[in-house]
Amino acid sequence: MKPVYLTHYRRTAFSRAHPKKAGVDALADWPADALMAQLIDHSLETTGLGPEDIDELSLGCALAVKEQWSFGGRYPLMQSRLGDQASTRMIDQQCGSSLSALRFGMMTTGTGATDIVLAGGFEHMTRVPMGPALFKEGVLGVPAMPGTNGKTYDMTVALNMGLTAERLATEAGISRVEMDAFACRSHQRAQAAQLAGFFHDEILPIALTDAEPFSQDACIRPDTQPEALAQLPPAFSDTGEISAGNSSPLTSGASLGMLMSEAALGKTGATPLARVLGCVDRGTQPELMGQGVVPAVERLLMQHHLSVADIDLWEINEAFSVVPLYAQRKLGIADELLNIHGGALAIGHPLGATGVRLAGTLARSLHKTQGRYGIAAACIGGGQGIALLIERV
């Protein structure tokens, strides 16, 4: 593989989504593909590249139905300045979708098939909501669960991400107290990063009608306290430990990264944020979806002859508190190296957009701390995990 570099990253601020109360969502009037078109145009303006310079656009989306169906990625291209020569595709790997889009771009650029590519993702959880009810026959065009060829799965759990989190917490012995404390930490770190202006340079403000541009993540609650979270009822099971407080909120948003070959770096004079070294995904038991980060990270480290101790910073998606807590325990990750600017519990988790957010924030964090290696990872609905390794340059 030839060297591949991440040279540009931007996202929208993540809004609070609500399928039944669109008014709470600052991005309610913005379809997800239109948000992506804004990011695409900004990437060209910022880098000075022409619409004809981009070889491909890969996009991730966890629920590519209704208006999020993008005609294989062509709709965002059509709404942007990007030239028709760019190939496009839509990738569904649930919460890992845009990390998977980055991996596709890494592979095409690393093999010499492309020189400059865009990879991103989006999800609008107000306009196209997601939940277990979707898997009833015919809802939003999502088919019912197929047969399993004799395999035994508890599909009541496997199709409900909250119940998979409950099962993982039970089997791993991770308590409600630990999960609530981790959620509070996420809000506190995200608030500190927001006040320090860290997120300012990765967020593209989005114009709103009769309002200031939307430019700050909407779900950060700096006054969150463990005592208050402890009073919240279980969200998925009457006797459970997973609540709205230790789960990521419903959010809408989009994110985009640009990858270049070494030859393109020389030609354009771009300054890389990071070198993308590798990306691995691994399957796991669907009912324990949240543990998928661990086998993906373990294989990624093995392939690159690295250990956990070699990794300077980690961005592990906070779909639920139990996910990074489980990975931290299993892998032996130091608290001060994990999600140092908060995570999805506070920032939000627009499913298809989260992977590029993890990778971009990680690259920027490595520059801030002068670390060398970082890993961005996410669990994936259905029983998978995905992990991306980058190096500061």
mmCIF file of N, CA and C in Angstrom, residues 17 64 86 100 111 144 175 199 246 248 294 365 367:
data_model
loop_
_atom_site.group_PDB
_atom_site.id
_atom_site.type_symbol
_atom_site.label_atom_id
_atom_site.label_comp_id
_atom_site.label_asym_id
_atom_site.label_seq_id
_atom_site.Cartn_x
_atom_site.Cartn_y
_atom_site.Cartn_z
ATOM 1 N N ALA A 17 -32.063 15.725 17.750
ATOM 2 C CA ALA A 17 -33.108 15.204 16.864
ATOM 3 C C ALA A 17 -34.305 14.707 17.673
ATOM 4 N N ALA A 64 -30.299 4.296 4.867
ATOM 5 C CA ALA A 64 -30.359 4.956 3.564
ATOM 6 C C ALA A 64 -31.684 4.657 2.871
ATOM 7 N N ALA A 86 -16.393 12.397 -10.700
ATOM 8 C CA ALA A 86 -16.152 11.696 -9.448
ATOM 9 C C ALA A 86 -17.099 10.497 -9.319
ATOM 10 N N SER A 100 -16.026 3.186 7.436
ATOM 11 C CA SER A 100 -15.920 2.274 6.307
ATOM 12 C C SER A 100 -15.714 3.048 5.009
ATOM 13 N N THR A 111 -3.812 1.863 -3.314
ATOM 14 C CA THR A 111 -3.481 0.987 -4.433
ATOM 15 C C THR A 111 -3.155 1.759 -5.712
ATOM 16 N N ALA A 144 -38.518 -7.281 6.955
ATOM 17 C CA ALA A 144 -38.536 -8.018 8.217
ATOM 18 C C ALA A 144 -37.289 -8.885 8.322
ATOM 19 N N SER A 175 -21.380 -1.419 36.121
ATOM 20 C CA SER A 175 -22.520 -0.952 36.913
ATOM 21 C C SER A 175 -23.128 0.333 36.374
ATOM 22 N N PHE A 199 -13.657 22.737 19.116
ATOM 23 C CA PHE A 199 -14.550 22.265 18.059
ATOM 24 C C PHE A 199 -14.772 23.306 16.966
ATOM 25 N N ASN A 246 -27.052 7.648 30.079
ATOM 26 C CA ASN A 246 -25.813 6.963 29.713
ATOM 27 C C ASN A 246 -25.890 6.348 28.314
ATOM 28 N N SER A 248 -26.189 7.666 24.042
ATOM 29 C CA SER A 248 -26.021 8.832 23.176
ATOM 30 C C SER A 248 -27.390 9.353 22.759
ATOM 31 N N VAL A 294 -13.399 -4.320 20.581
ATOM 32 C CA VAL A 294 -12.210 -4.994 21.107
ATOM 33 C C VAL A 294 -11.549 -5.914 20.080
ATOM 34 N N SER A 365 -6.710 16.090 17.706
ATOM 35 C CA SER A 365 -6.265 15.903 19.087
ATOM 36 C C SER A 365 -4.807 15.480 19.148
ATOM 37 N N HIS A 367 -2.491 16.359 17.086
ATOM 38 C CA HIS A 367 -1.688 17.559 16.863
ATOM 39 C C HIS A 367 -1.640 18.420 18.118
#
